[in-house]
Tab-separated table of C-alpha atoms in Angstrom:
chain	number	residue	atom	x	y	z
A	1	GLY	CA	15.415	-21.737	-4.243
A	2	GLU	CA	11.708	-21.818	-3.541
A	3	ASN	CA	9.820	-23.214	-6.489
A	4	VAL	CA	6.307	-24.827	-7.135
A	5	GLU	CA	5.964	-26.442	-10.504
A	6	GLN	CA	2.557	-27.243	-11.695
A	7	HIS	CA	1.493	-29.519	-14.753
A	8	PRO	CA	-0.412	-29.649	-16.962
A	9	SER	CA	-1.036	-25.766	-17.794
A	10	THR	CA	-4.227	-26.831	-19.345
A	11	LEU	CA	-6.583	-29.833	-19.053
A	12	SER	CA	-9.633	-30.658	-20.835
A	13	VAL	CA	-11.921	-33.617	-19.654
A	14	GLN	CA	-15.193	-34.672	-20.803
A	15	GLU	CA	-17.846	-34.411	-18.133
A	16	GLY	CA	-18.253	-37.322	-15.682
A	17	ASP	CA	-14.410	-38.210	-16.243
A	18	SER	CA	-11.757	-37.665	-13.755
A	19	ALA	CA	-9.000	-34.973	-13.696
A	20	VAL	CA	-5.518	-34.889	-12.130
A	21	ILE	CA	-3.464	-32.027	-11.529
A	22	LYS	CA	0.347	-32.551	-10.058
A	23	CYS	CA	2.603	-30.050	-8.303
A	24	THR	CA	6.172	-30.763	-7.540
A	25	TYR	CA	7.937	-28.382	-4.491
A	26	SER	CA	11.464	-27.907	-3.913
A	27	ASP	CA	12.108	-27.526	-0.230
A	28	SER	CA	11.786	-30.875	1.617
A	29	ALA	CA	10.713	-28.789	5.001
A	30	SER	CA	7.522	-27.778	3.387
A	31	ASN	CA	4.646	-28.894	5.696
A	32	TYR	CA	1.533	-27.095	4.074
A	33	PHE	CA	-0.059	-27.788	0.598
A	34	PRO	CA	-3.297	-25.961	-0.107
A	35	TRP	CA	-5.236	-26.039	-3.536
A	36	TYR	CA	-7.147	-23.018	-4.603
A	37	LYS	CA	-9.961	-22.787	-7.207
A	38	GLN	CA	-10.401	-19.570	-9.340
A	39	GLU	CA	-13.283	-18.867	-11.608
A	40	LEU	CA	-12.944	-16.460	-14.337
A	41	GLY	CA	-12.603	-13.000	-12.692
A	42	LYS	CA	-12.860	-13.915	-9.237
A	43	ARG	CA	-10.813	-14.176	-6.264
A	44	PRO	CA	-8.843	-17.573	-5.470
A	45	GLN	CA	-10.733	-19.734	-2.940
A	46	LEU	CA	-9.461	-22.758	-0.949
A	47	ILE	CA	-10.933	-26.084	-1.874
A	48	ILE	CA	-8.627	-28.375	-0.089
A	49	ASP	CA	-5.320	-28.572	1.747
A	50	ILE	CA	-3.184	-31.095	3.141
A	51	ARG	CA	-0.465	-31.130	5.723
A	52	SER	CA	2.633	-33.017	5.669
A	53	ASN	CA	1.631	-35.488	8.441
A	54	VAL	CA	-1.042	-37.255	6.154
A	55	GLY	CA	-0.630	-38.826	2.963
A	56	GLU	CA	-4.242	-38.074	1.486
A	57	LYS	CA	-7.130	-36.189	2.041
A	58	LYS	CA	-10.834	-36.283	0.755
A	59	ASP	CA	-13.607	-34.068	0.488
A	60	GLN	CA	-16.570	-35.533	-1.565
A	61	ARG	CA	-15.235	-35.370	-5.237
A	62	ILE	CA	-12.190	-33.971	-4.495
A	63	ALA	CA	-8.895	-35.564	-3.218
A	64	VAL	CA	-5.298	-34.346	-2.461
A	65	THR	CA	-2.417	-36.852	-2.152
A	66	LEU	CA	0.936	-35.965	-1.070
A	67	ASN	CA	4.348	-37.973	-1.689
A	68	LYS	CA	6.972	-36.349	0.557
A	69	THR	CA	9.763	-38.493	-0.605
A	70	ALA	CA	9.315	-37.565	-4.247
A	71	LYS	CA	8.162	-33.879	-3.201
A	72	HIS	CA	5.074	-34.071	-5.142
A	73	PHE	CA	1.070	-33.758	-4.538
A	74	SER	CA	-1.730	-34.036	-6.805
A	75	LEU	CA	-5.275	-32.827	-6.766
A	76	HIS	CA	-7.821	-35.468	-8.146
A	77	ILE	CA	-11.316	-34.539	-8.972
A	78	THR	CA	-13.755	-37.439	-9.884
A	79	GLU	CA	-17.181	-37.150	-11.890
A	80	THR	CA	-16.079	-33.660	-13.396
A	81	GLN	CA	-19.094	-31.279	-13.861
A	82	PRO	CA	-19.165	-28.001	-16.284
A	83	GLU	CA	-19.051	-26.037	-13.102
A	84	ASP	CA	-15.502	-27.672	-12.082
A	85	SER	CA	-14.088	-25.389	-15.291
A	86	ALA	CA	-11.910	-22.957	-13.742
A	87	VAL	CA	-8.133	-22.221	-13.013
A	88	TYR	CA	-6.665	-24.581	-10.091
A	89	LEU	CA	-3.609	-23.120	-8.207
A	90	CYS	CA	-1.374	-25.303	-5.999
A	91	ALA	CA	0.818	-23.944	-3.428
A	92	ALA	CA	3.685	-25.105	-0.735
A	93	SER	CA	4.920	-23.247	2.374
A	94	PHE	CA	8.474	-22.380	2.517
A	95	ARG	CA	10.445	-22.250	5.781
A	96	GLY	CA	11.828	-18.918	4.768
A	97	GLY	CA	10.114	-15.902	5.803
A	98	GLY	CA	7.842	-17.842	8.341
A	99	ASN	CA	6.296	-20.416	6.031
A	100	LYS	CA	4.876	-18.050	3.503
A	101	LEU	CA	3.170	-19.680	0.472
A	102	VAL	CA	4.572	-20.160	-2.805
A	103	PHE	CA	2.347	-20.855	-5.646
A	104	GLY	CA	2.287	-22.987	-8.847
A	105	ALA	CA	1.432	-21.167	-12.305
A	106	GLY	CA	-2.010	-22.846	-12.244
A	107	THR	CA	-3.940	-25.232	-14.370
A	108	ILE	CA	-6.757	-24.220	-16.639
A	109	LEU	CA	-9.420	-27.088	-16.334
A	110	ARG	CA	-12.122	-27.247	-18.788
A	111	VAL	CA	-15.008	-29.879	-18.445
A	112	LYS	CA	-16.809	-30.459	-21.820
A	113	SER	CA	-20.588	-31.199	-21.464
B	1	ASN	CA	-18.356	-9.390	8.123
B	2	ALA	CA	-16.656	-8.051	4.638
B	3	GLY	CA	-13.489	-10.275	5.076
B	4	VAL	CA	-10.662	-8.782	3.241
B	5	THR	CA	-11.671	-5.415	0.950
B	6	GLN	CA	-9.172	-4.134	-1.401
B	7	THR	CA	-9.298	-0.702	-3.573
B	8	PRO	CA	-9.433	0.476	-6.194
B	9	LYS	CA	-10.850	-2.345	-8.161
B	10	PHE	CA	-9.656	-0.970	-11.512
B	11	GLN	CA	-7.026	1.840	-12.063
B	12	VAL	CA	-5.172	3.062	-15.341
B	13	LEU	CA	-1.885	4.857	-14.879
B	14	LYS	CA	0.661	6.492	-17.197
B	15	THR	CA	4.230	5.351	-16.915
B	16	GLY	CA	5.931	7.247	-14.051
B	17	GLN	CA	2.917	7.851	-12.049
B	18	SER	CA	2.301	6.570	-8.575
B	19	MET	CA	-0.396	4.882	-6.768
B	20	THR	CA	-1.397	3.292	-3.575
B	21	LEU	CA	-3.751	-0.019	-3.351
B	22	GLN	CA	-5.298	-0.140	-0.084
B	23	CYS	CA	-6.241	-3.316	1.734
B	24	ALA	CA	-8.317	-3.896	4.973
B	25	GLN	CA	-9.492	-7.116	6.706
B	26	ASP	CA	-11.815	-7.443	9.439
B	27	MET	CA	-11.095	-11.048	10.586
B	28	ASN	CA	-8.605	-10.050	13.138
B	29	HIS	CA	-5.853	-12.003	10.848
B	30	ASN	CA	-2.220	-11.386	12.039
B	31	SER	CA	-0.526	-11.743	8.477
B	32	MET	CA	-1.220	-10.071	5.347
B	33	TYR	CA	0.041	-10.467	1.896
B	34	TRP	CA	0.199	-8.986	-1.464
B	35	TYR	CA	0.299	-10.863	-4.608
B	36	ARG	CA	0.217	-10.153	-8.432
B	37	GLN	CA	-1.122	-12.343	-10.976
B	38	ASP	CA	0.068	-12.511	-14.597
B	39	PRO	CA	-1.360	-14.738	-17.395
B	40	GLY	CA	0.435	-18.284	-17.212
B	41	MET	CA	2.385	-17.433	-13.978
B	42	GLY	CA	0.084	-18.069	-11.112
B	43	LEU	CA	0.215	-15.869	-7.862
B	44	ARG	CA	3.488	-14.187	-7.042
B	45	LEU	CA	4.352	-12.714	-3.727
B	46	ILE	CA	5.338	-9.246	-3.848
B	47	TYR	CA	5.455	-8.464	0.025
B	48	TYR	CA	4.096	-9.788	3.234
B	49	SER	CA	3.690	-8.813	6.803
B	50	ALA	CA	3.731	-11.645	9.319
B	51	SER	CA	2.254	-9.446	12.158
B	52	GLU	CA	1.633	-5.788	12.725
B	53	GLY	CA	4.752	-3.853	12.716
B	54	THR	CA	6.826	-6.311	10.503
B	55	THR	CA	7.214	-6.453	6.543
B	56	ASP	CA	9.089	-8.660	4.502
B	57	LYS	CA	9.996	-8.991	0.766
B	58	GLY	CA	8.504	-11.789	-1.250
B	59	GLU	CA	9.321	-13.138	-4.833
B	60	VAL	CA	9.141	-9.925	-6.660
B	61	PRO	CA	9.628	-6.857	-4.712
B	62	ASN	CA	11.248	-4.617	-6.964
B	63	GLY	CA	9.325	-1.284	-7.874
B	64	TYR	CA	7.082	-1.651	-4.707
B	65	ASN	CA	6.789	-0.507	-1.116
B	66	VAL	CA	4.273	-1.524	1.480
B	67	SER	CA	2.967	-0.150	4.959
B	68	ARG	CA	1.349	-2.096	7.602
B	69	LEU	CA	-0.694	0.601	9.070
B	70	ASN	CA	-2.256	-1.218	11.805
B	71	LYS	CA	-3.235	-4.873	12.392
B	72	ARG	CA	-6.172	-4.222	9.833
B	73	GLU	CA	-4.471	-2.355	7.018
B	74	PHE	CA	-1.709	-3.361	4.712
B	75	SER	CA	-1.073	-0.780	1.606
B	76	LEU	CA	0.860	-1.357	-1.328
B	77	ARG	CA	2.457	1.755	-3.171
B	78	LEU	CA	3.821	1.837	-6.497
B	79	GLU	CA	6.345	5.031	-6.478
B	80	SER	CA	6.873	5.281	-10.213
B	81	ALA	CA	4.505	2.915	-12.325
B	82	ALA	CA	6.083	1.015	-15.231
B	83	PRO	CA	4.241	-1.072	-18.287
B	84	SER	CA	5.753	-4.449	-16.599
B	85	GLN	CA	3.533	-3.696	-13.420
B	86	THR	CA	0.278	-4.054	-15.562
B	87	SER	CA	-1.187	-6.925	-13.414
B	88	VAL	CA	-3.994	-8.070	-11.177
B	89	TYR	CA	-3.119	-7.431	-7.639
B	90	PHE	CA	-4.620	-9.387	-4.725
B	91	CYS	CA	-4.387	-8.863	-1.265
B	92	ALA	CA	-4.577	-11.617	1.176
B	93	SER	CA	-4.691	-12.282	4.989
B	94	SER	CA	-4.289	-15.096	7.373
B	95	PHE	CA	-4.529	-15.859	10.966
B	96	ARG	CA	-1.142	-16.550	11.521
B	97	GLN	CA	2.173	-17.624	10.009
B	98	GLY	CA	4.965	-19.532	11.646
B	99	ALA	CA	7.057	-22.689	11.951
B	100	LEU	CA	5.035	-24.113	14.858
B	101	SER	CA	1.616	-23.876	13.136
B	102	GLY	CA	2.757	-23.943	9.312
B	103	ALA	CA	1.238	-21.608	6.710
B	104	ASN	CA	-2.545	-20.855	7.343
B	105	VAL	CA	-5.482	-20.598	5.103
B	106	LEU	CA	-5.437	-17.643	3.077
B	107	THR	CA	-8.463	-15.223	2.537
B	108	PHE	CA	-8.311	-13.116	-0.608
B	109	GLY	CA	-9.812	-9.910	-1.527
B	110	ALA	CA	-11.587	-9.522	-4.915
B	111	GLY	CA	-8.598	-8.187	-6.843
B	112	SER	CA	-7.465	-4.773	-8.327
B	113	ARG	CA	-6.552	-4.546	-12.089
B	114	LEU	CA	-3.883	-2.254	-12.626
B	115	THR	CA	-3.062	-1.147	-16.307
B	116	VAL	CA	0.101	1.156	-16.825
B	117	LEU	CA	0.434	2.828	-20.207
């Protein structure tokens, strides 16, 4: 069935270190993989996304990599800052129902200063 | 430009009561969604509407009904609330959905926190 697994569930890093969050998906036909950041009590907001025709995308300190063979994609945050502390949600599109998005369970990232 | 607006922001219900969550978007988006968010479970899709006039079940539709009133509005109804429906509900919209375009960027509302006693 449609499934997205996200690891780790919590991640603590020191300010300035890098953070990596990984998601795996079940549908080999999935073609769109967004990452959302959700601050405490706020709505999720898109921070970066990648489509299946590329393997990597960068936006300043944030990058996403995609391995279609292994069916996993990862979020990389470099030079972490306290304001990066939030819940990060990955998602993948599934063919059933017109490419709706299915989300992972989320990762709580804490950046310690 | 308000984006996605959902009401109410907070609601407390007793078991068995009914209520409707309202959602409206002003971005001329075609697709609209209702998700629920529970601790440790990410966002789970309840129902969605790929375009005006259509609605489909998501991952967790039991106990809910939806209405796509027009292109702008998509409501979620709980006919007989249960404590298991205590959650934060998010409405979202996207420009379109479809195999050719792939899934598109979701814009979320601010969320509605529902407590069922």
